């Protein structure tokens, strides 16, 4: 599996944007970039995914570098409920239903 | 949206007993389900991949005779921890991949197992 590298932790003030970086320099051409987050004592929650183009949904935006070796998850206005561990994961095709390998992730603290 | 449930949400058992954890996809069919284990302050570790109607595929280092997985239908997979010991105490999480949609997994809320 291609590996991802994320900072162990980040802090943000409430109501401010947060940019969570992820490096994936060994990404292959067919790898999708996924982001999940895990709130304390809960299962992970899907946030967003993309392949080459930037993506937006109601939860966040995903900015993917032109060379695809890095990406950034953008939370436009952090709230206290966004405090979680954020995982950046690569899933490849083909292969059907992909097993997902979780790294350490980035623990986001939101300061009121 | 796709919902995955787990039952029980928490369980306490005595050393030597067996515990069964259920994982259900509530509003979609899941050909493939995954079982993870998470120790405190650590990341999720994949234990096994469960495919409906066939034997589960276990990750290296996971004892298949200790962690029995049964995926008998397209909406239910079970994980049985046999002869549980205190070191098996952990947070067990399942996920399900919706049939026909290859890139998203939906995770259950997890089951906290404590073995005394």
CSV table of C-alpha atoms in Angstrom, one decimal:
chain,number,residue,atom,x,y,z
A,1,UNK,CA,0.0,0.0,0.0
A,2,UNK,CA,1.2,3.5,-0.8
A,3,UNK,CA,1.9,5.4,2.4
A,4,UNK,CA,0.6,8.7,3.7
A,5,UNK,CA,2.3,11.1,6.1
A,6,UNK,CA,0.3,13.5,8.3
A,7,UNK,CA,1.2,15.8,11.2
A,8,UNK,CA,0.4,14.1,14.5
A,9,UNK,CA,-1.7,17.0,15.8
A,10,UNK,CA,-3.0,20.5,14.9
A,11,UNK,CA,-4.9,23.2,16.6
A,12,UNK,CA,-7.4,25.6,15.3
A,13,UNK,CA,-9.6,28.3,16.7
A,14,UNK,CA,-13.3,27.9,16.5
A,15,UNK,CA,-14.9,29.5,13.4
A,16,UNK,CA,-11.6,29.7,11.6
A,17,UNK,CA,-10.6,27.6,8.5
A,18,UNK,CA,-8.4,24.6,9.0
A,19,UNK,CA,-6.0,23.1,6.5
A,20,UNK,CA,-5.0,19.5,7.2
A,21,UNK,CA,-2.1,18.4,5.0
A,22,UNK,CA,-1.3,14.9,3.8
A,23,UNK,CA,1.8,13.8,1.9
A,24,UNK,CA,1.6,10.8,-0.4
A,25,UNK,CA,4.7,10.9,-2.6
A,26,UNK,CA,4.4,7.3,-3.7
A,27,UNK,CA,0.8,7.5,-4.9
A,28,UNK,CA,0.1,5.6,-8.1
A,29,UNK,CA,-2.0,6.8,-10.9
A,30,UNK,CA,-5.1,4.8,-9.9
A,31,UNK,CA,-5.0,5.6,-6.2
A,32,UNK,CA,-7.9,7.6,-4.8
A,33,UNK,CA,-7.3,9.9,-1.9
A,34,UNK,CA,-9.8,9.4,0.9
A,35,UNK,CA,-10.3,11.3,4.2
A,36,UNK,CA,-12.0,9.9,7.2
A,37,UNK,CA,-12.4,11.3,10.7
A,38,UNK,CA,-12.9,9.6,14.0
A,39,UNK,CA,-14.6,11.3,16.9
A,40,UNK,CA,-13.7,9.9,20.4
A,41,UNK,CA,-15.1,6.5,21.1
A,42,UNK,CA,-16.8,6.3,17.7
A,43,UNK,CA,-16.2,4.5,14.4
A,44,UNK,CA,-14.6,6.5,11.6
A,45,UNK,CA,-16.8,8.7,9.4
A,46,UNK,CA,-16.3,9.3,5.7
A,47,UNK,CA,-15.4,12.9,4.9
A,48,UNK,CA,-14.4,13.2,1.3
A,49,UNK,CA,-12.5,11.6,-1.5
A,50,UNK,CA,-10.9,12.5,-4.8
A,51,UNK,CA,-8.7,11.4,-7.6
A,52,UNK,CA,-7.2,14.4,-9.5
A,53,UNK,CA,-9.5,17.4,-9.3
A,54,UNK,CA,-10.4,19.4,-6.2
A,55,UNK,CA,-13.6,18.3,-4.5
A,56,UNK,CA,-16.2,20.0,-2.4
A,57,UNK,CA,-19.0,18.6,-0.3
A,58,UNK,CA,-21.1,19.8,2.6
A,59,UNK,CA,-18.5,18.7,5.1
A,60,UNK,CA,-15.2,19.9,3.6
A,61,UNK,CA,-13.1,20.6,0.5
A,62,UNK,CA,-10.2,18.5,-0.8
A,63,UNK,CA,-7.4,20.2,-2.6
A,64,UNK,CA,-5.1,17.9,-4.5
A,65,UNK,CA,-1.7,19.0,-5.8
A,66,UNK,CA,-1.1,18.9,-9.5
A,67,UNK,CA,1.4,16.1,-9.1
A,68,UNK,CA,-0.9,14.3,-6.7
A,69,UNK,CA,1.9,13.8,-4.2
A,70,UNK,CA,0.1,15.8,-1.5
A,71,UNK,CA,-3.4,16.9,-0.7
A,72,UNK,CA,-5.1,19.2,1.9
A,73,UNK,CA,-8.4,18.7,3.6
A,74,UNK,CA,-10.0,22.1,4.2
A,75,UNK,CA,-12.6,22.7,6.9
A,76,UNK,CA,-14.0,26.1,6.1
A,77,UNK,CA,-15.2,27.0,9.6
A,78,UNK,CA,-14.0,24.8,12.4
A,79,UNK,CA,-16.5,24.0,15.1
A,80,UNK,CA,-16.0,22.1,18.4
A,81,UNK,CA,-17.7,19.1,16.8
A,82,UNK,CA,-14.9,18.9,14.3
A,83,UNK,CA,-12.4,18.0,17.0
A,84,UNK,CA,-11.4,14.5,15.9
A,85,UNK,CA,-8.6,12.4,14.4
A,86,UNK,CA,-8.4,12.9,10.7
A,87,UNK,CA,-7.1,10.1,8.5
A,88,UNK,CA,-5.8,10.5,5.0
A,89,UNK,CA,-5.9,7.2,3.1
A,90,UNK,CA,-5.1,5.9,-0.4
A,91,UNK,CA,-7.3,3.2,-2.0
A,92,UNK,CA,-6.3,1.7,-5.3
A,93,UNK,CA,-8.2,0.3,-8.2
A,94,UNK,CA,-8.7,-2.2,-9.6
A,95,UNK,CA,-9.4,-4.7,-6.9
A,96,UNK,CA,-13.0,-4.3,-6.0
A,97,UNK,CA,-13.6,-3.6,-2.4
A,98,UNK,CA,-10.4,-2.3,-0.9
A,99,UNK,CA,-9.1,-2.9,2.5
A,100,UNK,CA,-8.1,0.3,4.1
A,101,UNK,CA,-4.9,0.9,6.0
A,102,UNK,CA,-5.1,3.6,8.7
A,103,UNK,CA,-2.1,5.5,9.7
A,104,UNK,CA,-1.8,7.5,12.9
A,105,UNK,CA,-3.8,10.4,11.5
A,106,UNK,CA,-3.9,14.1,12.6
A,107,UNK,CA,-5.6,14.9,15.9
A,108,UNK,CA,-7.4,18.2,15.5
A,109,UNK,CA,-8.0,20.3,18.5
A,110,UNK,CA,-10.5,23.1,18.2
A,111,UNK,CA,-10.1,25.9,20.7
A,112,UNK,CA,-13.3,27.8,21.7
B,1,UNK,CA,-27.3,7.6,4.0
B,2,UNK,CA,-25.7,4.2,4.5
B,3,UNK,CA,-25.8,3.1,8.1
B,4,UNK,CA,-23.8,0.3,9.8
B,5,UNK,CA,-24.7,-0.8,13.3
B,6,UNK,CA,-22.9,-3.0,15.8
B,7,UNK,CA,-24.2,-4.9,18.7
B,8,UNK,CA,-23.4,-4.8,21.5
B,9,UNK,CA,-22.0,-1.3,21.9
B,10,UNK,CA,-20.0,-2.5,24.9
B,11,UNK,CA,-19.5,-5.8,26.7
B,12,UNK,CA,-17.7,-7.0,29.7
B,13,UNK,CA,-16.9,-10.7,30.0
B,14,UNK,CA,-14.8,-13.0,32.1
B,15,UNK,CA,-11.5,-14.4,30.9
B,16,UNK,CA,-12.1,-17.7,29.1
B,17,UNK,CA,-15.5,-16.9,27.7
B,18,UNK,CA,-16.5,-16.2,24.1
B,19,UNK,CA,-18.1,-13.0,22.9
B,20,UNK,CA,-19.9,-12.5,19.6
B,21,UNK,CA,-20.1,-9.1,18.0
B,22,UNK,CA,-22.6,-8.4,15.2
B,23,UNK,CA,-22.1,-5.9,12.4
B,24,UNK,CA,-25.2,-5.1,10.2
B,25,UNK,CA,-25.6,-2.9,7.2
B,26,UNK,CA,-29.1,-1.4,7.8
B,27,UNK,CA,-30.1,0.1,4.4
B,28,UNK,CA,-27.7,-1.4,1.9
B,29,UNK,CA,-26.2,-4.7,0.9
B,30,UNK,CA,-22.6,-5.3,1.7
B,31,UNK,CA,-20.7,-8.1,-0.1
B,32,UNK,CA,-17.6,-7.2,1.8
B,33,UNK,CA,-17.2,-6.2,5.4
B,34,UNK,CA,-14.0,-5.5,7.4
B,35,UNK,CA,-13.1,-5.9,11.0
B,36,UNK,CA,-10.7,-3.6,12.8
B,37,UNK,CA,-9.3,-3.5,16.3
B,38,UNK,CA,-8.2,-0.3,18.0
B,39,UNK,CA,-6.2,0.0,21.2
B,40,UNK,CA,-6.3,3.2,23.3
B,41,UNK,CA,-4.5,6.1,21.7
B,42,UNK,CA,-3.7,4.0,18.6
B,43,UNK,CA,-4.9,3.8,15.1
B,44,UNK,CA,-7.3,1.2,13.7
B,45,UNK,CA,-5.7,-2.1,12.7
B,46,UNK,CA,-7.3,-4.3,10.1
B,47,UNK,CA,-8.0,-7.8,11.4
B,48,UNK,CA,-9.8,-9.5,8.6
B,49,UNK,CA,-11.8,-9.0,5.4
B,50,UNK,CA,-15.2,-10.8,5.4
B,51,UNK,CA,-16.9,-11.8,2.2
B,52,UNK,CA,-20.4,-13.0,2.1
B,53,UNK,CA,-20.6,-16.7,1.5
B,54,UNK,CA,-16.9,-17.4,1.7
B,55,UNK,CA,-14.2,-17.7,4.3
B,56,UNK,CA,-12.7,-14.5,5.8
B,57,UNK,CA,-9.2,-13.4,4.9
B,58,UNK,CA,-7.1,-12.6,8.0
B,59,UNK,CA,-4.3,-10.2,8.2
B,60,UNK,CA,-0.9,-11.4,9.2
B,61,UNK,CA,-0.6,-12.1,12.9
B,62,UNK,CA,-4.3,-12.4,13.5
B,63,UNK,CA,-5.3,-15.8,14.8
B,64,UNK,CA,-8.3,-17.1,12.7
B,65,UNK,CA,-9.2,-19.7,15.3
B,66,UNK,CA,-9.4,-17.1,18.0
B,67,UNK,CA,-11.3,-14.5,16.0
B,68,UNK,CA,-14.1,-16.4,14.1
B,69,UNK,CA,-15.8,-14.4,11.4
B,70,UNK,CA,-19.0,-15.4,9.7
B,71,UNK,CA,-20.6,-13.4,6.9
B,72,UNK,CA,-23.7,-15.4,6.3
B,73,UNK,CA,-25.8,-12.8,4.6
B,74,UNK,CA,-25.4,-9.5,2.6
B,75,UNK,CA,-26.3,-7.5,5.7
B,76,UNK,CA,-24.7,-9.3,8.6
B,77,UNK,CA,-21.2,-10.3,9.6
B,78,UNK,CA,-20.3,-11.6,13.1
B,79,UNK,CA,-17.0,-11.6,14.9
B,80,UNK,CA,-16.6,-14.1,17.8
B,81,UNK,CA,-13.7,-13.7,20.2
B,82,UNK,CA,-13.2,-17.2,21.5
B,83,UNK,CA,-11.6,-17.8,24.9
B,84,UNK,CA,-11.2,-14.1,25.5
B,85,UNK,CA,-8.3,-12.9,27.7
B,86,UNK,CA,-7.6,-9.4,29.1
B,87,UNK,CA,-5.2,-8.7,26.3
B,88,UNK,CA,-8.2,-9.0,23.9
B,89,UNK,CA,-9.8,-6.0,25.5
B,90,UNK,CA,-10.1,-3.4,22.8
B,91,UNK,CA,-12.4,-1.3,20.6
B,92,UNK,CA,-13.7,-3.5,17.7
B,93,UNK,CA,-15.0,-1.7,14.7
B,94,UNK,CA,-16.5,-3.1,11.5
B,95,UNK,CA,-17.0,-1.4,8.2
B,96,UNK,CA,-19.1,-2.4,5.1
B,97,UNK,CA,-18.5,-1.7,1.4
B,98,UNK,CA,-21.8,-1.2,-0.4
B,99,UNK,CA,-22.2,-3.7,-3.3
B,100,UNK,CA,-21.4,-1.9,-6.5
B,101,UNK,CA,-19.7,1.1,-4.9
B,102,UNK,CA,-16.1,0.3,-4.5
B,103,UNK,CA,-14.5,3.4,-3.0
B,104,UNK,CA,-16.5,4.1,0.1
B,105,UNK,CA,-16.7,2.2,3.3
B,106,UNK,CA,-19.2,2.9,6.0
B,107,UNK,CA,-18.1,2.2,9.6
B,108,UNK,CA,-20.0,1.0,12.5
B,109,UNK,CA,-20.0,2.8,15.9
B,110,UNK,CA,-17.7,0.2,17.4
B,111,UNK,CA,-17.9,-2.3,20.3
B,112,UNK,CA,-15.9,-1.8,23.4
B,113,UNK,CA,-14.8,-5.2,24.8
B,114,UNK,CA,-13.5,-5.5,28.3
B,115,UNK,CA,-12.2,-8.9,29.5
B,116,UNK,CA,-11.8,-9.2,33.2
